[in-house]
PDB file of N, CA and C in Angstrom:
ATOM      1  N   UNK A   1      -4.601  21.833  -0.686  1.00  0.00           N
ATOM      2  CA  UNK A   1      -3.744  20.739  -0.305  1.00  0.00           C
ATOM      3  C   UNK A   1      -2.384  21.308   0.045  1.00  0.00           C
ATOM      4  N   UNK A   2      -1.885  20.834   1.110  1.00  0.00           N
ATOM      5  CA  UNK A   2      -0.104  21.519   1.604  1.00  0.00           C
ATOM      6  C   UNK A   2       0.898  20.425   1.728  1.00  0.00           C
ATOM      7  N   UNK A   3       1.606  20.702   1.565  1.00  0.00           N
ATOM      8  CA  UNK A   3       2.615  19.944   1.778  1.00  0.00           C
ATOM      9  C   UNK A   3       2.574  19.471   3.583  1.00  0.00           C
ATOM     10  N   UNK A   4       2.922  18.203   3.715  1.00  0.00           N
ATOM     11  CA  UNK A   4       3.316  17.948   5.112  1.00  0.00           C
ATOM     12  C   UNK A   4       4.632  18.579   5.836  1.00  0.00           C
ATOM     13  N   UNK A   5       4.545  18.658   6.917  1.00  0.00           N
ATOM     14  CA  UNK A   5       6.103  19.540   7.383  1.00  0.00           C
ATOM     15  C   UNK A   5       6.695  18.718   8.675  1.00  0.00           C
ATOM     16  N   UNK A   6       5.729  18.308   8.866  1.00  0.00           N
ATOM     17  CA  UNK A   6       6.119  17.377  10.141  1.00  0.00           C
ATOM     18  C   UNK A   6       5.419  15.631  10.359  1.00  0.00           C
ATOM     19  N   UNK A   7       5.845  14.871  10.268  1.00  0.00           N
ATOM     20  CA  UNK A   7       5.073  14.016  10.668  1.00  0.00           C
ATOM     21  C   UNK A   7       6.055  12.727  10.815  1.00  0.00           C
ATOM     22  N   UNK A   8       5.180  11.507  11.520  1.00  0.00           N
ATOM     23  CA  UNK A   8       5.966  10.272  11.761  1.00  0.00           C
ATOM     24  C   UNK A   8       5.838   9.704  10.954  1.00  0.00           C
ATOM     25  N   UNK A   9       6.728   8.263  10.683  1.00  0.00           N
ATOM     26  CA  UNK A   9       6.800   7.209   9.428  1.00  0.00           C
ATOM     27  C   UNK A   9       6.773   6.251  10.323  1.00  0.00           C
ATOM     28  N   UNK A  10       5.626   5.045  10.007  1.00  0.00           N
ATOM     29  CA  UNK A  10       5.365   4.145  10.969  1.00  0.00           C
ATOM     30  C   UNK A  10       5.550   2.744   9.525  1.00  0.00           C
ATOM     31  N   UNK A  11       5.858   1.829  10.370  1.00  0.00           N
ATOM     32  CA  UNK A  11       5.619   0.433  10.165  1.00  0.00           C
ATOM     33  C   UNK A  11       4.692  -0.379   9.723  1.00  0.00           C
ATOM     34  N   UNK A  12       3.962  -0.550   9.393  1.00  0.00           N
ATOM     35  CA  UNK A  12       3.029  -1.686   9.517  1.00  0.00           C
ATOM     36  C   UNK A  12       3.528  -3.207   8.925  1.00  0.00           C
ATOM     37  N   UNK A  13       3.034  -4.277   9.839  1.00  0.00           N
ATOM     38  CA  UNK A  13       3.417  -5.704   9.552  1.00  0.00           C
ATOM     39  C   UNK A  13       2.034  -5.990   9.475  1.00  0.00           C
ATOM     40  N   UNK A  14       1.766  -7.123   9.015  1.00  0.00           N
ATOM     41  CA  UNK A  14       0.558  -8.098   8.866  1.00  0.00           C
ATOM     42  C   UNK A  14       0.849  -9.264   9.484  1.00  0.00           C
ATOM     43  N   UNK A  15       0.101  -9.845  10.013  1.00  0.00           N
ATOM     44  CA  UNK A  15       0.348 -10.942  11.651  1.00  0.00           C
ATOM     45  C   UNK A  15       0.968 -12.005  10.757  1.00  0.00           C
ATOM     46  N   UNK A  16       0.710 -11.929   9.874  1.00  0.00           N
ATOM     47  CA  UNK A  16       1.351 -13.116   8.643  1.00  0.00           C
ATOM     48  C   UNK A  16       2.999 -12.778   8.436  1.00  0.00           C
ATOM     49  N   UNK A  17       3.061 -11.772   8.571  1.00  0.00           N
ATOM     50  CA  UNK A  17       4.387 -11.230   7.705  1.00  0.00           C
ATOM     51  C   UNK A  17       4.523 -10.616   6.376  1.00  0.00           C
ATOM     52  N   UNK A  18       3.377 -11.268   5.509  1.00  0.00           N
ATOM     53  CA  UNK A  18       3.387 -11.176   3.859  1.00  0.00           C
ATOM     54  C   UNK A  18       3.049  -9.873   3.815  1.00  0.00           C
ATOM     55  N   UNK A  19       2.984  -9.097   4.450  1.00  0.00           N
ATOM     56  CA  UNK A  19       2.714  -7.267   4.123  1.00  0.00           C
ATOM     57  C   UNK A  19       3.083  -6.680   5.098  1.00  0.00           C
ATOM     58  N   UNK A  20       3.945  -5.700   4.663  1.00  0.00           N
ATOM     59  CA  UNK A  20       4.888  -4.186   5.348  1.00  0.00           C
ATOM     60  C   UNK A  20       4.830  -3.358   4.433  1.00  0.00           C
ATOM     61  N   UNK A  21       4.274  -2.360   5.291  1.00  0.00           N
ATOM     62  CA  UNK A  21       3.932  -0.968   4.400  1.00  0.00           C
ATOM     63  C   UNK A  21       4.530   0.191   5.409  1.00  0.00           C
ATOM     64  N   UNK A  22       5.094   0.907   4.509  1.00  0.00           N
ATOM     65  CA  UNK A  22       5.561   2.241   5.344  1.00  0.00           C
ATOM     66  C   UNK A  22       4.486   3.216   5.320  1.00  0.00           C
ATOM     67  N   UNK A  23       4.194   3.892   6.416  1.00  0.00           N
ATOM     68  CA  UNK A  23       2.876   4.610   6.296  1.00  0.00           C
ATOM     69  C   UNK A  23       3.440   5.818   7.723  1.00  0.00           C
ATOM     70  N   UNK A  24       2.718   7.092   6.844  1.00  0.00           N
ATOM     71  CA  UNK A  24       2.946   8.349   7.401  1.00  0.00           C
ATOM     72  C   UNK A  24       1.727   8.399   8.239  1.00  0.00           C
ATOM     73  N   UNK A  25       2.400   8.957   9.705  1.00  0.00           N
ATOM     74  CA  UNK A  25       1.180   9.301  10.724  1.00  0.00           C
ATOM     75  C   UNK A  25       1.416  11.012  11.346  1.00  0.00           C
ATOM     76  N   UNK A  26       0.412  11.459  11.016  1.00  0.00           N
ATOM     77  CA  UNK A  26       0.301  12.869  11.127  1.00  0.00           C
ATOM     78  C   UNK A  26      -1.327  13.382  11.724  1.00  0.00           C
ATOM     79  N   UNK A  27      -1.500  14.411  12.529  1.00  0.00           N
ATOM     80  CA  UNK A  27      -2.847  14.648  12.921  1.00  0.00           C
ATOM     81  C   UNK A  27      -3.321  14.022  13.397  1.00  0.00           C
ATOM     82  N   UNK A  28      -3.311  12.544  13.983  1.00  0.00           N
ATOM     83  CA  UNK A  28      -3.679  11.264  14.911  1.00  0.00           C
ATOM     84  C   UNK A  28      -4.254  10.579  13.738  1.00  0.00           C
ATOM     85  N   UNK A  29      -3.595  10.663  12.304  1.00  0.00           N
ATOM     86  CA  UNK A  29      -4.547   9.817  11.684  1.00  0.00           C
ATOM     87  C   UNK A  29      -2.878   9.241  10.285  1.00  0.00           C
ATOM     88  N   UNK A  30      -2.894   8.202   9.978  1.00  0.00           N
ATOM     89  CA  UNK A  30      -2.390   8.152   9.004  1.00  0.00           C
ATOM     90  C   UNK A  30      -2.501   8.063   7.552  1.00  0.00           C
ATOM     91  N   UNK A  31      -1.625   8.220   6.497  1.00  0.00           N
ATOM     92  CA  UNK A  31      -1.584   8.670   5.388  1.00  0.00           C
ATOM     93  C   UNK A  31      -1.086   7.958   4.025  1.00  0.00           C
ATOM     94  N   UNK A  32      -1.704   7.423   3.147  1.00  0.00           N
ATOM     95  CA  UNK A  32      -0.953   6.015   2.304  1.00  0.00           C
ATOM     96  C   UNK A  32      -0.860   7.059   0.897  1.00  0.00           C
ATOM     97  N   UNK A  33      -0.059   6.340   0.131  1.00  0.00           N
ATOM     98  CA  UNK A  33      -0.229   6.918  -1.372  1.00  0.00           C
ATOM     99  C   UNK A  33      -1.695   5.325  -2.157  1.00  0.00           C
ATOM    100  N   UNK A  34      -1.943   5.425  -3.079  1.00  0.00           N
ATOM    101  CA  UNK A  34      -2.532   4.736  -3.476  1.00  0.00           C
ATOM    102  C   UNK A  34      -1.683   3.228  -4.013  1.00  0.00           C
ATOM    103  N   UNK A  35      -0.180   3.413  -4.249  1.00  0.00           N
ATOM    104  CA  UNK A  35       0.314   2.587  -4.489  1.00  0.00           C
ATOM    105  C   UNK A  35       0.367   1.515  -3.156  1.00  0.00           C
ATOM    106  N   UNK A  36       0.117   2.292  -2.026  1.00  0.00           N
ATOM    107  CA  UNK A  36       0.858   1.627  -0.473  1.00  0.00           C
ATOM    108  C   UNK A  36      -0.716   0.843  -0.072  1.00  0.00           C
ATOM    109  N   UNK A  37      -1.810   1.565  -0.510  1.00  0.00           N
ATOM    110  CA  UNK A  37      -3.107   1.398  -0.531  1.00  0.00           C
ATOM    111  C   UNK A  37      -3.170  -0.095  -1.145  1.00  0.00           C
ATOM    112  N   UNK A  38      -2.839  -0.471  -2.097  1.00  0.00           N
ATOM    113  CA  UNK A  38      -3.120  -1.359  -3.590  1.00  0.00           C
ATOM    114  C   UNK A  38      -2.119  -1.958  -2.865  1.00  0.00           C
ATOM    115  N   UNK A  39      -1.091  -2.348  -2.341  1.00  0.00           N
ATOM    116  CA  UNK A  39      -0.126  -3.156  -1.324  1.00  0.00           C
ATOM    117  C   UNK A  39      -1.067  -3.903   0.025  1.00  0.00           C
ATOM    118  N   UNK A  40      -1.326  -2.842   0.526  1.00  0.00           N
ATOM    119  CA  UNK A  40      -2.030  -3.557   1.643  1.00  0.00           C
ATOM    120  C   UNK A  40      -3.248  -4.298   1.388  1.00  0.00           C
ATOM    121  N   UNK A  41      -4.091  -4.084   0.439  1.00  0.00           N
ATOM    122  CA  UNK A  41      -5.281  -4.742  -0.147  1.00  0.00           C
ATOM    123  C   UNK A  41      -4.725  -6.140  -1.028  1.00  0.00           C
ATOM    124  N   UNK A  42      -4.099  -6.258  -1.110  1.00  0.00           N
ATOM    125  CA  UNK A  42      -3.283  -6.944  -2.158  1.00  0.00           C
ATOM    126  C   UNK A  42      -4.045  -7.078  -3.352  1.00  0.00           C
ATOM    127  N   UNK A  43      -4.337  -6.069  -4.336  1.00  0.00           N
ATOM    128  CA  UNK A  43      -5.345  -5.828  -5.458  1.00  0.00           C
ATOM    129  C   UNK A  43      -4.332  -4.685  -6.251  1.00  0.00           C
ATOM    130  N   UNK A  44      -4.752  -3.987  -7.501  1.00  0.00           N
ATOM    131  CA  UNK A  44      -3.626  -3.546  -8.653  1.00  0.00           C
ATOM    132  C   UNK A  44      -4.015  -2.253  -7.959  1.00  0.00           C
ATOM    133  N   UNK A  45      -3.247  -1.222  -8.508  1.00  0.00           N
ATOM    134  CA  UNK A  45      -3.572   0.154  -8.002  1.00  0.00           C
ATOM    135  C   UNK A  45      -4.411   0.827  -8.838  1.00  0.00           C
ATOM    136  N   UNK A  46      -4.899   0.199 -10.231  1.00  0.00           N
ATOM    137  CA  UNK A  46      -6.413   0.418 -10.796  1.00  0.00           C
ATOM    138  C   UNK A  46      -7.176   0.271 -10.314  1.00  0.00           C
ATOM    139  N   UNK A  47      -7.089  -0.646  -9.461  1.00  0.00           N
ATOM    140  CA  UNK A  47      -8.371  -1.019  -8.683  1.00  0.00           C
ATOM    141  C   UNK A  47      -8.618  -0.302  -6.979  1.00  0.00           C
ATOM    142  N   UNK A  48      -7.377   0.635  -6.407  1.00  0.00           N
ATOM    143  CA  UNK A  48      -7.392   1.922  -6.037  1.00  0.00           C
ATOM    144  C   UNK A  48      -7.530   3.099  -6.264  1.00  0.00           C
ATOM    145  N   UNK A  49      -7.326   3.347  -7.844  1.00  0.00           N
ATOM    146  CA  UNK A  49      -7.783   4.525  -8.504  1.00  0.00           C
ATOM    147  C   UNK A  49      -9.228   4.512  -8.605  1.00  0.00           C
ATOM    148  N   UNK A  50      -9.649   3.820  -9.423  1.00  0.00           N
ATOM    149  CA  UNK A  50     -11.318   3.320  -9.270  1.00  0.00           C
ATOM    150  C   UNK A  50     -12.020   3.488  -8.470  1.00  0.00           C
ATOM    151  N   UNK A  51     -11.867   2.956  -7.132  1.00  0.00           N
ATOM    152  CA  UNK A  51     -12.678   3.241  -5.590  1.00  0.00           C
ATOM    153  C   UNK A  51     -12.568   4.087  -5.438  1.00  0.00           C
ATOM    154  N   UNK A  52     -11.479   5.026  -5.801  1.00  0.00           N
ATOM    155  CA  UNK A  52     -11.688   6.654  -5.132  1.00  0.00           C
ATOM    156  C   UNK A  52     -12.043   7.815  -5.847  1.00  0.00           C
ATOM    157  N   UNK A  53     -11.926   7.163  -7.030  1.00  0.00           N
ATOM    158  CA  UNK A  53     -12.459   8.105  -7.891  1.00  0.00           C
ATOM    159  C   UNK A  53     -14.043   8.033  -7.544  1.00  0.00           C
ATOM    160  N   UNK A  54     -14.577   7.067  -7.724  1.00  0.00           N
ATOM    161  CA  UNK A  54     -15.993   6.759  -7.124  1.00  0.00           C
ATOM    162  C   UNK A  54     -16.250   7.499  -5.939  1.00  0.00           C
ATOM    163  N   UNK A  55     -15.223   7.308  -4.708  1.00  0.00           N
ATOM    164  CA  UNK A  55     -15.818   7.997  -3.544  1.00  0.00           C
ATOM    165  C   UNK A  55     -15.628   9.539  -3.778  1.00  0.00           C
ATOM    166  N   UNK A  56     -15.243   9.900  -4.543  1.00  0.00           N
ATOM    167  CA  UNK A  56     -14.773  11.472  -4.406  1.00  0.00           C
ATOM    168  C   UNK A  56     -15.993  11.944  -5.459  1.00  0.00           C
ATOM    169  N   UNK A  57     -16.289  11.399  -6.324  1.00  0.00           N
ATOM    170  CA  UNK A  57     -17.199  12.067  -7.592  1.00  0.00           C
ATOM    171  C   UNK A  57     -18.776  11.530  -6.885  1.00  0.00           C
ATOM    172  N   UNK A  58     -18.784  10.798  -6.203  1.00  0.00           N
ATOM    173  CA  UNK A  58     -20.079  10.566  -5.383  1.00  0.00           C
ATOM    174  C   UNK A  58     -20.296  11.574  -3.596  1.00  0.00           C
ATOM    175  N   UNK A  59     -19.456  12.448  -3.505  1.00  0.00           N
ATOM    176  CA  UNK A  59     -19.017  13.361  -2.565  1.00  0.00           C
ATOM    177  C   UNK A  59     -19.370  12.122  -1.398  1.00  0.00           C
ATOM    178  N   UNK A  60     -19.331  11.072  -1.196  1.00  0.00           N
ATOM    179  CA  UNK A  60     -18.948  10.485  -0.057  1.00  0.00           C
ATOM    180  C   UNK A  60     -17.902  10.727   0.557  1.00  0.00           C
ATOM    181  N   UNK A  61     -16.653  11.672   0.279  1.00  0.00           N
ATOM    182  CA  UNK A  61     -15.675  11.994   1.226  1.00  0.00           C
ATOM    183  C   UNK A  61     -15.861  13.343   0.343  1.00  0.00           C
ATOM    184  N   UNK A  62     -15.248  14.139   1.149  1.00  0.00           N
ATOM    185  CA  UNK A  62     -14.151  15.446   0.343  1.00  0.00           C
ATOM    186  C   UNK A  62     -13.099  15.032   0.121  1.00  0.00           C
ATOM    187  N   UNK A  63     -12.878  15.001  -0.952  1.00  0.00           N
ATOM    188  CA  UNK A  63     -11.430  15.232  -1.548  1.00  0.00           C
ATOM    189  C   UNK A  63     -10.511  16.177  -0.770  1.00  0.00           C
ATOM    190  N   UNK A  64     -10.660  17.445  -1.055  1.00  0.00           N
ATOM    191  CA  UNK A  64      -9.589  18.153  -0.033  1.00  0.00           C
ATOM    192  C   UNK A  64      -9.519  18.433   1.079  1.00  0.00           C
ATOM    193  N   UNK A  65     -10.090  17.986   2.081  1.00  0.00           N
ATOM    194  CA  UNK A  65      -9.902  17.430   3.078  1.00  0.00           C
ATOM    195  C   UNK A  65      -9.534  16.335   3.657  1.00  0.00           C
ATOM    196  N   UNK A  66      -9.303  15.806   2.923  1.00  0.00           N
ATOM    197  CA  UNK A  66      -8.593  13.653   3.071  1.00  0.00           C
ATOM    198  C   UNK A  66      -7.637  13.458   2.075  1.00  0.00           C
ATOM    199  N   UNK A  67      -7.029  14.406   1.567  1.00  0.00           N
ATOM    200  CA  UNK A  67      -5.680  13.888   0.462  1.00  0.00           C
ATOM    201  C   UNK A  67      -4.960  15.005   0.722  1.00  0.00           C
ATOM    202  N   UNK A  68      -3.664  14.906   0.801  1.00  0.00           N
ATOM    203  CA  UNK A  68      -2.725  15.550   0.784  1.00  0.00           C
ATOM    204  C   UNK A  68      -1.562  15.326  -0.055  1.00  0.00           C
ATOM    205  N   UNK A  69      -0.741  16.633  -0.881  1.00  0.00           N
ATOM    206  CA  UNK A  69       0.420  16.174  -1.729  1.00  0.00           C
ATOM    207  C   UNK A  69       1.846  16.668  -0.563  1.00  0.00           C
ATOM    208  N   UNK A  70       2.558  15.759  -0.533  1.00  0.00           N
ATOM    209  CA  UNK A  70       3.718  15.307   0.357  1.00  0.00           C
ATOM    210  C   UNK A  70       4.747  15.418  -1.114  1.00  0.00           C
ATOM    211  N   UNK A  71       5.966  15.944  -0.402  1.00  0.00           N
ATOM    212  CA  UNK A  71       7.069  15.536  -0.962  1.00  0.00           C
ATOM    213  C   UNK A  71       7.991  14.573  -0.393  1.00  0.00           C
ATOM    214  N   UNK A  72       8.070  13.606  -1.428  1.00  0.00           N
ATOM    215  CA  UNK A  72       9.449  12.148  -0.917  1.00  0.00           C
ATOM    216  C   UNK A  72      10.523  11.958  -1.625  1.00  0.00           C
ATOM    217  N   UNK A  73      11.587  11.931  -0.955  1.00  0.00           N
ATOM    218  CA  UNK A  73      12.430  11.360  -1.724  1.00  0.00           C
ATOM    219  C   UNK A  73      12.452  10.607  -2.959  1.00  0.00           C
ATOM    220  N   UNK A  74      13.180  11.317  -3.856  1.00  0.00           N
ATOM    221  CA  UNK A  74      13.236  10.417  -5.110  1.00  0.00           C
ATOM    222  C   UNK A  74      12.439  11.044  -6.471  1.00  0.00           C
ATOM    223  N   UNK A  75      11.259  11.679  -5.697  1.00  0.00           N
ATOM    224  CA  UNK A  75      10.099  12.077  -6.420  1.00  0.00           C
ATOM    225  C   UNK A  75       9.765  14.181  -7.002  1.00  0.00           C
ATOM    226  N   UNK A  76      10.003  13.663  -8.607  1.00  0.00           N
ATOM    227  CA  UNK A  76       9.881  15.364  -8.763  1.00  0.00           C
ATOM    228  C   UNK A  76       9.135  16.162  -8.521  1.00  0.00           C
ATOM    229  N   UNK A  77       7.615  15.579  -8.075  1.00  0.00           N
ATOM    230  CA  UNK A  77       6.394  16.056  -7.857  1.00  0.00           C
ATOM    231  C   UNK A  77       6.264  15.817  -6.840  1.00  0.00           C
ATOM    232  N   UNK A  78       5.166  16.126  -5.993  1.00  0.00           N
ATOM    233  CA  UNK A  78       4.390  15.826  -4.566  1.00  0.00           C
ATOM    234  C   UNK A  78       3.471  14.699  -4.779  1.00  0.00           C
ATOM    235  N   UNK A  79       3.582  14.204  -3.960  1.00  0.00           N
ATOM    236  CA  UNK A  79       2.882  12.757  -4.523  1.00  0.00           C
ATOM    237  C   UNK A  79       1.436  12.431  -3.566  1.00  0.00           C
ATOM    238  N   UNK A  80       0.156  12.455  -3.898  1.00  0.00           N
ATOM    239  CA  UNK A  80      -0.911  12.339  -3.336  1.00  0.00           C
ATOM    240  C   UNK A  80      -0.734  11.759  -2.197  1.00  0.00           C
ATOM    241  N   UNK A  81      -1.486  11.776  -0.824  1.00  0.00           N
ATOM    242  CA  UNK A  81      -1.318  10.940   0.129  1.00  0.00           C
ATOM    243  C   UNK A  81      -2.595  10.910   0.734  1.00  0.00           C
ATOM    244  N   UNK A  82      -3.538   9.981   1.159  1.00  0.00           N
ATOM    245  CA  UNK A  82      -4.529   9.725   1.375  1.00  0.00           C
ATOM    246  C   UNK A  82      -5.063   9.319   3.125  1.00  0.00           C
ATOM    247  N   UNK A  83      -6.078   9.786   3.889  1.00  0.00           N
ATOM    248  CA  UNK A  83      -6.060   9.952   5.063  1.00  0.00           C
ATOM    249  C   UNK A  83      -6.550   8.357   5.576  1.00  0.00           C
ATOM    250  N   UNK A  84      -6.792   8.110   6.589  1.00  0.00           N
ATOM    251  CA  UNK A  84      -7.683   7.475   7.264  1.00  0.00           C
ATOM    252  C   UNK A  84      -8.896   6.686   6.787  1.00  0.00           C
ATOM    253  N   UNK A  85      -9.651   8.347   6.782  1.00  0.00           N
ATOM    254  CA  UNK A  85     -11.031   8.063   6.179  1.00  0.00           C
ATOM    255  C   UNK A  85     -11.291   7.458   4.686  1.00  0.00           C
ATOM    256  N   UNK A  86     -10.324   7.672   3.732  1.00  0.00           N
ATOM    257  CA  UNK A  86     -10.096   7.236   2.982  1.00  0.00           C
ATOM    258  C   UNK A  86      -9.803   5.927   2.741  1.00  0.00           C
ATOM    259  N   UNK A  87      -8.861   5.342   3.326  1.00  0.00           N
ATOM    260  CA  UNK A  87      -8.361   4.302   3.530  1.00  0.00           C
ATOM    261  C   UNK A  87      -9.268   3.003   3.700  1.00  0.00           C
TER     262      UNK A  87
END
Protein backbone atom coordinates (compact mmCIF):
# COMPACT_ATOMS: atom_id res chain seq x y z
CA UNK A 1 0.00 0.00 0.00
CA UNK A 2 1.64 3.76 -0.85
CA UNK A 3 0.81 6.69 -0.06
CA UNK A 4 -1.03 8.83 -2.82
CA UNK A 5 1.16 11.72 -4.34
CA UNK A 6 -1.01 13.09 -6.73
CA UNK A 7 -4.54 13.08 -7.18
CA UNK A 8 -7.95 15.13 -7.57
CA UNK A 9 -10.63 15.91 -4.79
CA UNK A 10 -14.00 15.78 -6.35
CA UNK A 11 -17.50 16.65 -5.12
CA UNK A 12 -20.20 14.56 -5.03
CA UNK A 13 -23.98 15.88 -4.53
CA UNK A 14 -27.01 13.60 -4.45
CA UNK A 15 -29.89 14.94 -6.86
CA UNK A 16 -31.64 15.45 -3.48
CA UNK A 17 -29.01 17.52 -1.91
CA UNK A 18 -29.11 15.41 1.45
CA UNK A 19 -25.51 13.94 0.60
CA UNK A 20 -22.01 15.59 -0.26
CA UNK A 21 -19.12 13.66 0.02
CA UNK A 22 -15.63 14.69 -0.74
CA UNK A 23 -14.06 11.94 -2.67
CA UNK A 24 -10.46 11.46 -4.10
CA UNK A 25 -10.09 10.63 -7.87
CA UNK A 26 -6.89 9.09 -8.88
CA UNK A 27 -6.03 6.32 -11.68
CA UNK A 28 -9.57 6.96 -13.46
CA UNK A 29 -11.10 5.52 -10.49
CA UNK A 30 -12.07 7.08 -7.14
CA UNK A 31 -11.26 6.59 -3.52
CA UNK A 32 -13.58 6.86 -0.13
CA UNK A 33 -12.41 6.19 3.48
CA UNK A 34 -15.05 3.94 5.05
CA UNK A 35 -16.37 6.76 7.06
CA UNK A 36 -17.27 8.72 3.50
CA UNK A 37 -18.51 5.10 2.43
CA UNK A 38 -21.09 4.80 5.63
CA UNK A 39 -22.12 8.68 4.53
CA UNK A 40 -23.08 7.93 1.20
CA UNK A 41 -25.01 4.66 2.08
CA UNK A 42 -26.57 6.41 4.81
CA UNK A 43 -25.93 3.24 7.23
CA UNK A 44 -23.19 3.30 10.53
CA UNK A 45 -19.62 2.67 9.54
CA UNK A 46 -20.02 -0.86 11.35
CA UNK A 47 -21.97 -1.68 8.92
CA UNK A 48 -18.95 -0.66 6.38
CA UNK A 49 -16.47 -2.40 8.34
CA UNK A 50 -18.52 -5.61 8.17
CA UNK A 51 -19.05 -5.71 4.29
CA UNK A 52 -15.51 -5.47 3.78
CA UNK A 53 -14.23 -7.37 6.03
CA UNK A 54 -16.46 -10.07 4.42
CA UNK A 55 -15.32 -9.11 0.93
CA UNK A 56 -11.67 -9.23 1.69
CA UNK A 57 -11.63 -12.58 3.96
CA UNK A 58 -13.89 -14.21 1.18
CA UNK A 59 -10.99 -13.03 -1.49
CA UNK A 60 -13.83 -11.51 -3.55
CA UNK A 61 -11.56 -8.46 -3.99
CA UNK A 62 -7.81 -8.14 -3.07
CA UNK A 63 -7.26 -6.16 -0.46
CA UNK A 64 -4.01 -4.69 -1.68
CA UNK A 65 -4.88 -3.86 -4.65
CA UNK A 66 -8.19 -1.76 -3.87
CA UNK A 67 -7.14 0.07 -0.57
CA UNK A 68 -4.78 2.50 -0.20
CA UNK A 69 -3.30 4.48 3.04
CA UNK A 70 -3.34 8.37 2.10
CA UNK A 71 -2.22 11.00 4.30
CA UNK A 72 -4.88 14.01 5.30
CA UNK A 73 -4.85 16.70 7.01
CA UNK A 74 -5.46 16.63 10.57
CA UNK A 75 -4.63 12.94 10.73
CA UNK A 76 -1.44 11.24 12.55
CA UNK A 77 -1.70 8.14 10.61
CA UNK A 78 -2.53 7.36 6.92
CA UNK A 79 -5.88 6.71 6.77
CA UNK A 80 -7.30 3.67 4.59
CA UNK A 81 -8.85 4.69 1.32
CA UNK A 82 -10.89 2.40 -0.67
CA UNK A 83 -11.17 2.06 -4.64
CA UNK A 84 -14.04 1.83 -6.95
CA UNK A 85 -14.30 -1.73 -6.94
CA UNK A 86 -14.77 -1.65 -3.54
CA UNK A 87 -17.17 0.81 -3.26
Amino acid sequence: MSDIIKSDFLLYNSPSGDVKIEVFFQDETIWLTQKKMAELFGVDRTVITKHLKGIFETNELEEKSNVQKMHIPKSDKPVKFYNLDVI
